[in-house]
Tab-separated table of C-alpha atoms and ligand atoms in Angstrom:
chain	number	residue	atom	x	y	z
A	1211	MET	CA	-31.050	44.186	-30.690
A	1212	ASN	CA	-29.213	48.052	-31.282
A	1213	THR	CA	-26.457	47.563	-29.698
A	1214	ARG	CA	-23.287	51.023	-30.113
A	1215	GLY	CA	-19.808	49.869	-29.987
A	1216	TYR	CA	-16.805	51.088	-31.142
A	1217	ALA	CA	-14.842	49.940	-35.042
A	1218	VAL	CA	-12.313	50.465	-37.053
A	1219	LEU	CA	-14.427	51.477	-39.786
A	1220	LYS	CA	-11.486	51.689	-42.910
A	1221	GLU	CA	-8.484	49.989	-42.628
A	1222	GLY	CA	-5.665	51.252	-40.417
A	1223	ALA	CA	-7.338	53.765	-39.059
A	1224	PRO	CA	-8.818	54.129	-35.910
A	1225	LEU	CA	-11.318	52.883	-33.659
A	1226	GLU	CA	-14.344	55.088	-33.515
A	1227	PRO	CA	-18.204	54.749	-32.468
A	1228	TYR	CA	-20.354	52.179	-34.495
A	1229	SER	CA	-24.835	51.278	-33.934
A	1230	PHE	CA	-25.063	48.131	-35.725
A	1231	ASN	CA	-27.077	45.022	-34.248
A	1232	ARG	CA	-27.184	42.534	-32.601
A	1233	ARG	CA	-29.363	38.809	-33.790
A	1234	GLU	CA	-32.994	38.265	-32.028
A	1235	LEU	CA	-32.899	35.692	-29.291
A	1236	ARG	CA	-33.126	32.046	-30.373
A	1237	ALA	CA	-33.538	29.511	-28.896
A	1238	ASN	CA	-30.696	28.061	-26.685
A	1239	ASP	CA	-29.328	32.067	-26.755
A	1240	VAL	CA	-29.351	34.678	-23.746
A	1241	ALA	CA	-28.729	38.017	-23.953
A	1242	PHE	CA	-26.289	40.058	-21.674
A	1243	ASP	CA	-25.954	44.120	-21.266
A	1244	ILE	CA	-21.962	43.948	-21.454
A	1245	THR	CA	-21.129	45.138	-18.554
A	1246	HIS	CA	-16.670	45.433	-19.495
A	1247	ALA	CA	-15.160	44.773	-22.592
A	1248	GLY	CA	-11.207	44.055	-22.000
A	1249	ILE	CA	-8.476	45.391	-24.172
A	1250	CYS	CA	-6.486	42.837	-25.754
A	1251	HIS	CA	-3.132	42.618	-27.634
A	1252	SER	CA	-4.607	40.431	-30.189
A	1253	ASP	CA	-7.248	43.365	-30.487
A	1254	ILE	CA	-4.273	45.689	-31.332
A	1255	HIS	CA	-2.748	42.994	-33.903
A	1256	THR	CA	-6.106	42.813	-35.653
A	1257	ALA	CA	-6.805	46.116	-35.652
A	1258	ARG	CA	-3.660	47.591	-37.153
A	1259	SER	CA	-3.513	44.680	-39.682
A	1260	GLU	CA	-0.671	42.713	-38.695
A	1261	TRP	CA	-2.184	39.328	-38.798
A	1262	GLY	CA	-3.288	39.900	-42.193
A	1263	SER	CA	-6.517	42.282	-43.944
A	1264	PRO	CA	-9.571	42.678	-40.708
A	1265	LEU	CA	-12.386	42.154	-42.258
A	1266	LEU	CA	-14.480	45.250	-41.356
A	1267	PRO	CA	-16.818	46.233	-39.741
A	1268	LEU	CA	-14.131	45.494	-37.126
A	1269	VAL	CA	-15.610	45.631	-33.785
A	1270	PRO	CA	-12.772	44.116	-31.344
A	1271	GLY	CA	-13.602	42.643	-28.105
A	1272	HIS	CA	-12.960	39.046	-26.603
A	1273	GLU	CA	-13.250	39.497	-22.606
A	1274	ILE	CA	-16.449	39.918	-22.151
A	1275	VAL	CA	-18.314	40.106	-18.756
A	1276	GLY	CA	-22.156	41.041	-18.131
A	1277	ILE	CA	-26.098	40.664	-16.875
A	1278	VAL	CA	-27.790	38.947	-18.551
A	1279	THR	CA	-31.233	40.474	-19.568
A	1280	ALA	CA	-33.879	37.680	-21.173
A	1281	VAL	CA	-32.938	33.969	-21.626
A	1282	GLY	CA	-34.673	32.049	-25.554
A	1283	PRO	CA	-36.662	29.014	-24.174
A	1284	GLU	CA	-34.522	26.004	-24.429
A	1285	THR	CA	-32.014	27.129	-22.249
A	1286	THR	CA	-31.202	25.554	-18.887
A	1287	LYS	CA	-28.057	27.020	-17.537
A	1288	PHE	CA	-28.287	30.762	-17.335
A	1289	ALA	CA	-31.226	33.116	-15.378
A	1290	ILE	CA	-32.153	36.742	-15.981
A	1291	GLY	CA	-29.919	38.863	-13.899
A	1292	ASP	CA	-26.971	36.353	-14.220
A	1293	ARG	CA	-23.402	37.077	-14.291
A	1294	ILE	CA	-21.789	36.305	-17.259
A	1295	GLY	CA	-19.509	36.068	-19.239
A	1296	VAL	CA	-18.019	35.568	-23.147
A	1297	GLY	CA	-14.413	34.857	-24.480
A	1298	VAL	CA	-12.305	35.163	-27.467
A	1299	PHE	CA	-14.546	32.737	-29.340
A	1300	VAL	CA	-18.933	32.689	-29.405
A	1301	ASP	CA	-19.807	28.786	-31.605
A	1302	SER	CA	-17.759	25.823	-32.945
A	1303	CYS	CA	-18.680	22.571	-34.842
A	1304	GLY	CA	-20.010	20.976	-31.821
A	1305	ASN	CA	-19.348	17.144	-33.915
A	1306	CYS	CA	-15.696	17.030	-34.186
A	1307	GLU	CA	-13.863	14.962	-31.592
A	1308	ASN	CA	-12.522	17.704	-29.668
A	1309	CYS	CA	-15.344	19.841	-29.360
A	1310	LEU	CA	-16.784	16.125	-28.163
A	1311	LYS	CA	-13.867	16.520	-25.930
A	1312	GLY	CA	-14.314	20.319	-24.697
A	1313	LEU	CA	-11.519	21.393	-26.989
A	1314	GLN	CA	-13.417	23.885	-28.493
A	1315	ASN	CA	-11.040	26.488	-29.134
A	1316	TYR	CA	-9.270	23.549	-31.514
A	1317	CYS	CA	-12.020	22.692	-33.296
A	1318	ALA	CA	-11.167	20.379	-36.430
A	1319	GLU	CA	-13.506	23.343	-38.518
A	1320	GLY	CA	-12.350	26.470	-37.066
A	1321	MET	CA	-13.193	28.251	-33.600
A	1322	THR	CA	-15.414	30.890	-34.098
A	1323	GLY	CA	-13.435	33.195	-33.065
A	1324	THR	CA	-15.448	35.886	-31.406
A	1325	TYR	CA	-14.840	38.533	-34.156
A	1326	ASN	CA	-12.704	39.453	-37.144
A	1327	GLY	CA	-14.587	35.745	-39.370
A	1328	LEU	CA	-18.435	34.837	-40.238
A	1329	GLU	CA	-20.450	32.993	-38.059
A	1330	ARG	CA	-20.770	29.317	-38.784
A	1331	ASP	CA	-23.782	30.341	-41.467
A	1332	GLY	CA	-21.531	32.700	-43.497
A	1333	VAL	CA	-22.353	35.027	-43.315
A	1334	THR	CA	-22.997	37.136	-40.945
A	1335	PRO	CA	-19.883	38.576	-39.518
A	1336	ALA	CA	-19.553	38.164	-35.940
A	1337	LEU	CA	-18.535	42.011	-33.920
A	1338	GLY	CA	-17.431	40.774	-30.828
A	1339	GLY	CA	-17.508	42.979	-27.614
A	1340	TYR	CA	-16.809	46.632	-26.876
A	1341	SER	CA	-20.174	46.652	-27.010
A	1342	ASN	CA	-23.055	47.681	-25.008
A	1343	LYS	CA	-25.154	44.478	-25.758
A	1344	PHE	CA	-24.486	40.661	-26.254
A	1345	VAL	CA	-26.360	37.454	-27.956
A	1346	ILE	CA	-24.717	34.063	-27.395
A	1347	ASN	CA	-25.445	30.743	-27.245
A	1348	GLU	CA	-25.555	29.407	-23.751
A	1349	ASN	CA	-23.227	26.863	-24.558
A	1350	TYR	CA	-19.967	29.880	-25.566
A	1351	ALA	CA	-21.392	31.332	-22.095
A	1352	VAL	CA	-19.587	30.554	-18.942
A	1353	LYS	CA	-20.408	31.741	-15.007
A	1354	ILE	CA	-18.416	34.662	-12.747
A	1355	PRO	CA	-18.194	33.588	-9.366
A	1356	ALA	CA	-19.974	36.236	-7.665
A	1357	ASN	CA	-17.439	37.201	-5.220
A	1358	LEU	CA	-15.044	38.655	-7.721
A	1359	ASP	CA	-14.938	41.672	-9.541
A	1360	LEU	CA	-16.690	42.183	-12.866
A	1361	ALA	CA	-15.006	44.774	-14.483
A	1362	ALA	CA	-11.194	42.680	-13.281
A	1363	VAL	CA	-12.813	39.187	-14.153
A	1364	ALA	CA	-12.904	40.572	-17.459
A	1365	PRO	CA	-9.384	39.830	-18.824
A	1366	LEU	CA	-9.787	36.910	-17.580
A	1367	LEU	CA	-12.400	35.374	-19.778
A	1368	CYS	CA	-8.678	34.902	-22.492
A	1369	ALA	CA	-5.844	36.401	-20.572
A	1370	GLY	CA	-7.302	34.424	-17.626
A	1371	ILE	CA	-7.396	30.868	-19.961
A	1372	THR	CA	-4.608	31.667	-22.221
A	1373	LEU	CA	-2.574	30.922	-18.973
A	1374	TYR	CA	-4.539	28.562	-17.554
A	1375	SER	CA	-4.998	26.560	-20.028
A	1376	PRO	CA	-0.835	25.636	-20.666
A	1377	LEU	CA	-0.658	25.043	-16.628
A	1378	ARG	CA	-2.404	22.424	-16.274
A	1379	HIS	CA	-1.161	20.985	-19.408
A	1380	TRP	CA	1.660	20.614	-18.467
A	1381	ASN	CA	0.710	19.914	-15.144
A	1382	VAL	CA	2.390	22.558	-13.068
A	1383	LYS	CA	2.563	21.882	-8.700
A	1384	PRO	CA	4.201	22.711	-6.159
A	1385	GLY	CA	7.883	23.398	-5.679
A	1386	MET	CA	8.628	22.861	-10.223
A	1387	LYS	CA	10.385	26.176	-11.882
A	1388	VAL	CA	7.557	28.049	-14.537
A	1389	GLY	CA	9.092	31.384	-16.181
A	1390	ILE	CA	7.080	33.936	-17.564
A	1391	ILE	CA	7.789	36.073	-20.768
A	1392	GLY	CA	6.444	39.248	-20.271
A	1393	LEU	CA	4.374	41.036	-17.845
A	1394	GLY	CA	1.304	42.484	-19.152
A	1395	GLY	CA	-2.065	41.756	-19.303
A	1396	LEU	CA	-1.008	38.295	-19.894
A	1397	GLY	CA	1.700	37.477	-18.233
A	1398	HIS	CA	0.782	38.519	-14.930
A	1399	MET	CA	-2.231	36.142	-15.147
A	1400	GLY	CA	-0.019	34.124	-15.312
A	1401	VAL	CA	2.313	35.054	-12.624
A	1402	LYS	CA	-0.536	34.894	-10.232
A	1403	LEU	CA	-2.119	31.483	-11.750
A	1404	ALA	CA	1.350	28.837	-11.347
A	1405	ALA	CA	2.157	31.056	-7.809
A	1406	ALA	CA	-1.172	29.857	-6.717
A	1407	MET	CA	-0.616	25.843	-7.685
A	1408	GLY	CA	2.453	26.238	-5.426
A	1409	ALA	CA	5.037	26.997	-8.046
A	1410	ASN	CA	8.077	28.544	-7.687
A	1411	VAL	CA	7.764	32.080	-10.640
A	1412	THR	CA	10.561	33.687	-12.184
A	1413	VAL	CA	9.019	36.937	-14.318
A	1414	PHE	CA	11.312	37.841	-17.015
A	1415	SER	CA	10.766	41.614	-18.392
A	1416	HIS	CA	12.096	44.055	-19.712
A	1417	SER	CA	10.648	46.580	-17.413
A	1418	GLN	CA	12.700	47.065	-14.595
A	1419	SER	CA	9.431	48.997	-13.234
A	1420	LYS	CA	7.650	46.132	-13.165
A	1421	GLU	CA	9.551	44.261	-10.200
A	1422	ALA	CA	7.415	45.618	-7.037
A	1423	ASP	CA	4.098	43.578	-9.291
A	1424	ALA	CA	5.587	40.976	-10.546
A	1425	LYS	CA	6.419	40.538	-6.543
A	1426	ALA	CA	3.382	41.248	-5.296
A	1427	PHE	CA	0.904	39.356	-7.233
A	1428	GLY	CA	3.642	36.249	-6.820
A	1429	ALA	CA	6.754	36.456	-8.288
A	1430	HIS	CA	9.830	34.980	-6.507
A	1431	ASN	CA	12.081	36.166	-7.966
A	1432	PHE	CA	12.061	38.733	-11.759
A	1433	VAL	CA	15.073	38.961	-14.340
A	1434	LEU	CA	15.106	41.979	-16.120
A	1435	THR	CA	16.164	40.748	-19.142
A	1436	LYS	CA	17.373	43.939	-21.108
A	1437	ASP	CA	20.359	43.150	-19.271
A	1438	GLU	CA	23.133	41.305	-21.334
A	1439	ASN	CA	24.013	37.963	-20.605
A	1440	PHE	CA	20.784	38.307	-17.972
A	1441	PHE	CA	20.056	33.837	-18.477
A	1442	GLU	CA	23.847	32.666	-17.833
A	1443	PRO	CA	22.539	32.882	-13.286
A	1444	HIS	CA	19.777	31.038	-14.681
A	1445	LYS	CA	20.303	28.396	-16.757
A	1446	GLU	CA	19.028	25.022	-17.229
A	1447	SER	CA	17.081	25.008	-14.117
A	1448	PHE	CA	13.674	25.811	-15.493
A	1449	ASP	CA	10.475	23.665	-15.433
A	1450	LEU	CA	8.254	25.318	-18.316
A	1451	ILE	CA	8.140	29.026	-19.559
A	1452	LEU	CA	5.730	30.693	-20.772
A	1453	ASN	CA	6.443	33.662	-23.534
A	1454	THR	CA	3.477	35.786	-23.136
A	1455	VAL	CA	5.941	38.729	-25.501
A	1456	SER	CA	3.764	40.692	-27.894
A	1457	ALA	CA	7.088	41.480	-29.675
A	1458	GLU	CA	9.563	39.016	-31.181
A	1459	ILE	CA	12.302	37.593	-28.450
A	1460	ASP	CA	15.382	35.404	-29.474
A	1461	ILE	CA	13.507	32.719	-27.999
A	1462	ASN	CA	17.358	30.432	-28.015
A	1463	SER	CA	18.008	31.973	-24.983
A	1464	TYR	CA	15.018	30.880	-22.868
A	1465	LEU	CA	16.271	27.626	-23.940
A	1466	HIS	CA	19.264	27.382	-22.165
A	1467	LEU	CA	17.149	28.179	-19.139
A	1468	LEU	CA	15.152	25.136	-19.704
A	1469	LYS	CA	15.784	21.647	-17.880
A	1470	THR	CA	15.756	18.383	-18.443
A	1471	ASP	CA	12.335	17.299	-20.991
A	1472	GLY	CA	11.779	21.177	-20.141
A	1473	THR	CA	9.220	22.963	-22.113
A	1474	LEU	CA	8.761	26.443	-23.486
A	1475	VAL	CA	5.644	27.384	-24.428
A	1476	VAL	CA	4.891	30.290	-27.788
A	1477	ILE	CA	2.265	31.921	-26.401
A	1478	GLY	CA	2.611	35.600	-27.630
A	1479	LEU	CA	1.743	35.806	-31.646
A	1480	PRO	CA	4.393	39.035	-33.922
A	1481	GLY	CA	2.530	36.786	-36.309
A	1482	LYS	CA	6.105	36.362	-37.594
A	1483	PRO	CA	7.806	33.635	-37.681
A	1484	TYR	CA	11.278	32.159	-35.341
A	1485	ALA	CA	14.281	31.045	-36.197
A	1486	VAL	CA	15.467	28.454	-33.759
A	1487	ASN	CA	18.856	26.825	-33.365
A	1488	VAL	CA	17.525	22.972	-33.113
A	1489	PHE	CA	20.799	21.658	-31.399
A	1490	ASN	CA	19.106	23.612	-28.365
A	1491	LEU	CA	16.556	21.458	-29.194
A	1492	LEU	CA	17.885	18.618	-29.027
A	1493	ARG	CA	20.513	18.921	-25.616
A	1494	LEU	CA	18.099	18.179	-22.807
A	1495	ARG	CA	15.219	16.414	-25.341
A	1496	ARG	CA	14.070	20.594	-24.420
A	1497	SER	CA	10.238	20.968	-26.142
A	1498	ILE	CA	8.577	24.096	-28.320
A	1499	ALA	CA	5.147	24.354	-27.903
A	1500	GLY	CA	2.324	26.482	-28.131
A	1501	SER	CA	-0.865	27.440	-27.162
A	1502	MET	CA	-4.241	28.889	-27.919
A	1503	ILE	CA	-7.071	29.640	-25.023
A	1504	GLY	CA	-8.856	27.644	-23.802
A	1505	GLY	CA	-12.129	25.813	-24.360
A	1506	MET	CA	-15.671	25.865	-22.144
A	1507	PRO	CA	-15.101	23.580	-19.573
A	1508	GLU	CA	-11.575	24.808	-19.315
A	1509	LEU	CA	-12.622	27.831	-19.384
A	1510	GLN	CA	-14.787	28.092	-16.428
A	1511	GLU	CA	-12.583	25.646	-13.583
A	1512	MET	CA	-10.381	28.686	-14.717
A	1513	LEU	CA	-13.756	31.028	-13.813
A	1514	ASP	CA	-13.840	28.763	-10.459
A	1515	PHE	CA	-10.484	27.930	-9.762
A	1516	CYS	CA	-9.786	32.632	-9.122
A	1517	GLY	CA	-13.159	31.820	-7.474
A	1518	GLU	CA	-11.651	29.904	-4.981
A	1519	HIS	CA	-8.834	31.894	-4.953
A	1520	SER	CA	-9.539	35.520	-4.922
A	1521	ILE	CA	-8.569	35.644	-8.219
A	1522	VAL	CA	-8.799	38.482	-10.579
A	1523	SER	CA	-6.776	40.648	-13.093
A	1524	GLU	CA	-4.809	44.542	-12.409
A	1525	VAL	CA	-7.478	46.619	-14.366
A	1526	GLU	CA	-7.832	50.470	-15.527
A	1527	VAL	CA	-10.815	50.564	-16.430
A	1528	ILE	CA	-11.619	53.641	-19.161
A	1529	LYS	CA	-14.206	54.682	-21.147
A	1530	ALA	CA	-15.255	54.206	-24.871
A	1531	ASP	CA	-13.358	56.935	-26.504
A	1532	TYR	CA	-9.904	56.297	-24.270
A	1533	ILE	CA	-9.494	53.168	-26.764
A	1534	ASN	CA	-7.440	54.550	-29.021
A	1535	GLU	CA	-5.021	56.147	-26.644
A	1536	ALA	CA	-5.447	53.022	-24.457
A	1537	TYR	CA	-4.331	50.586	-27.659
A	1538	GLU	CA	-0.544	53.350	-27.706
A	1539	ARG	CA	-0.040	52.250	-24.108
A	1540	THR	CA	-0.626	48.417	-24.728
A	1541	ILE	CA	2.209	49.125	-27.352
A	1542	ALA	CA	4.625	51.337	-24.747
A	1543	SER	CA	3.955	47.695	-22.105
A	1544	ASP	CA	2.486	51.012	-20.264
A	1545	VAL	CA	-0.073	49.497	-18.821
A	1546	ARG	CA	-0.678	48.221	-15.078
A	1547	TYR	CA	-2.197	45.449	-16.646
A	1548	ARG	CA	-5.450	44.930	-18.413
A	1549	PHE	CA	-7.616	48.032	-19.932
A	1550	VAL	CA	-11.067	47.074	-19.744
A	1551	ILE	CA	-13.802	49.866	-20.962
A	1552	ASP	CA	-17.065	50.306	-19.355
A	1553	ALA	CA	-19.525	49.243	-21.810
A	1554	SER	CA	-21.595	52.033	-20.280
A	1555	THR	CA	-18.924	54.589	-21.717
A	1556	PHE	CA	-20.838	53.432	-25.756
B	2699	NAP	P1	0.488	42.784	-23.710
B	2699	NAP	O1	-0.190	43.188	-22.346
B	2699	NAP	O2	1.324	43.928	-24.871
B	2699	NAP	O3	1.631	41.834	-22.941
B	2699	NAP	C1	2.679	42.172	-23.253
B	2699	NAP	C2	4.302	42.156	-23.256
B	2699	NAP	O4	5.144	41.624	-23.438
B	2699	NAP	C3	4.580	43.463	-22.463
B	2699	NAP	O5	3.642	43.407	-20.888
B	2699	NAP	C4	5.804	43.189	-22.515
B	2699	NAP	O6	6.788	42.626	-20.671
B	2699	NAP	C5	6.785	42.682	-22.941
B	2699	NAP	N1	6.925	43.187	-23.679
B	2699	NAP	C6	6.373	44.183	-25.794
B	2699	NAP	N2	7.237	44.684	-26.138
B	2699	NAP	C7	8.165	44.330	-26.005
B	2699	NAP	C8	9.424	43.853	-26.649
B	2699	NAP	N3	9.728	45.358	-27.807
B	2699	NAP	N4	10.286	42.814	-25.956
B	2699	NAP	C9	10.027	42.262	-25.319
B	2699	NAP	N5	9.187	42.906	-23.973
B	2699	NAP	C10	8.293	43.136	-24.801
B	2699	NAP	O7	0.289	41.860	-23.839
B	2699	NAP	P2	-1.123	40.649	-23.994
B	2699	NAP	O8	-2.178	41.205	-24.262
B	2699	NAP	O9	-0.360	40.347	-22.723
B	2699	NAP	O10	-0.591	40.060	-25.373
B	2699	NAP	C11	0.553	39.048	-24.877
B	2699	NAP	C12	0.523	38.251	-26.461
B	2699	NAP	O11	0.113	37.030	-26.644
B	2699	NAP	C13	-0.030	39.141	-28.260
B	2699	NAP	O12	0.799	38.536	-28.649
B	2699	NAP	C14	-1.226	38.436	-27.188
B	2699	NAP	O13	-1.606	38.667	-29.551
B	2699	NAP	C15	-0.828	37.392	-27.928
B	2699	NAP	N6	-2.133	36.679	-28.011
B	2699	NAP	C16	-2.258	35.047	-27.176
B	2699	NAP	C17	-3.209	33.824	-27.105
B	2699	NAP	C18	-2.878	32.441	-27.067
B	2699	NAP	O14	-4.392	31.588	-27.081
B	2699	NAP	N7	-1.710	32.009	-27.595
B	2699	NAP	C19	-4.019	34.997	-26.375
B	2699	NAP	C20	-3.972	35.921	-25.962
B	2699	NAP	C21	-3.244	36.793	-26.256
B	2699	NAP	P3	7.371	43.107	-19.972
B	2699	NAP	O15	7.180	45.189	-19.577
B	2699	NAP	O16	7.064	43.264	-18.905
B	2699	NAP	O17	9.053	43.407	-20.841
B	2700	ZN	ZN1	-6.768	38.345	-25.938
């Protein structure tokens, strides 16, 4: 299936137009026309070799939505014309303890990423969503609620689930105090989702200009982290803090903010190890944890939750030829709050 997209063709080079073929439909596959693909900071870390050398050609994109155009003979979930979404992985072993529990993101053999790796046949490169067509086994795709705008839904496929999953895992409930560090693509979804779950939400941001937006998204408090000793007034008061920052920050300051049995969940992946002062963990039995996207059942649950609460991402829709500029603006924290590519422009 002839497909047009954008790719990194040479390590360190900007993205450029690239045409390639996707597989013909297998029995359990569906094909779809991509309408929109979000730009996640992980795309940038990968394209810029911040997590090691990428597999080239690299077609990034793992926040993918579109309209089904063809279905394989053994599919049961989708019909032509349905709204469909694909996130950060396109396959997994399907048999391990985690896959059987619906935690395909933690597949024992490793999930098959939507890009920057090989499919499970070990030879076909996985090419992502910065493109106009996609083919996927229907078990790794989700349905998009009818009331949500497709462009604004795209970021839910990574940013949305990545914040929804830890909020659910740590049982966020009305009255709990939740902190979100970084009001970017992930962070702004975290604010909307945690507020919808009834939490008291505080945003920790290094951008003063985002205060009004944070409050409009449902945050109760906004803390500017550029202020020295910003944490003093908030000490020992949080149940859960989610760190979505794409750069290195001093997480020890944030440990002071957790109350007894509180947890700091690391989600942002700048790529270097963190230095942790363990005295801050021992005191008040605090935890540091990590969380990576979510499994297929939870991905659908999150979209249905967003449908019920009319939650979508704040997006700036761009044309394909703006991708490299959008990368620069994302790195400069100058995006309100997710760039989404109009796939008709590939
Ligand atoms: P993003 O839109 O660029 O947002 C990151 C935010 O971090 C910025 O908006 C900014 O918020 C803050 N920030 C950036 N540079 C900073 C600095 N130097 N100092 C302090 N704060 C800074 O990125 P994203 O797409 O949300 O992704 C965030 C991170 O999560 C990336 O590292 C990405 O790879 C990772 N990620 C992880 C998972 C997972 O499963 N765990 C999934 C997807 C992405 P303020 O302006 O409010 O300070
Ligand atoms: Zn992502």
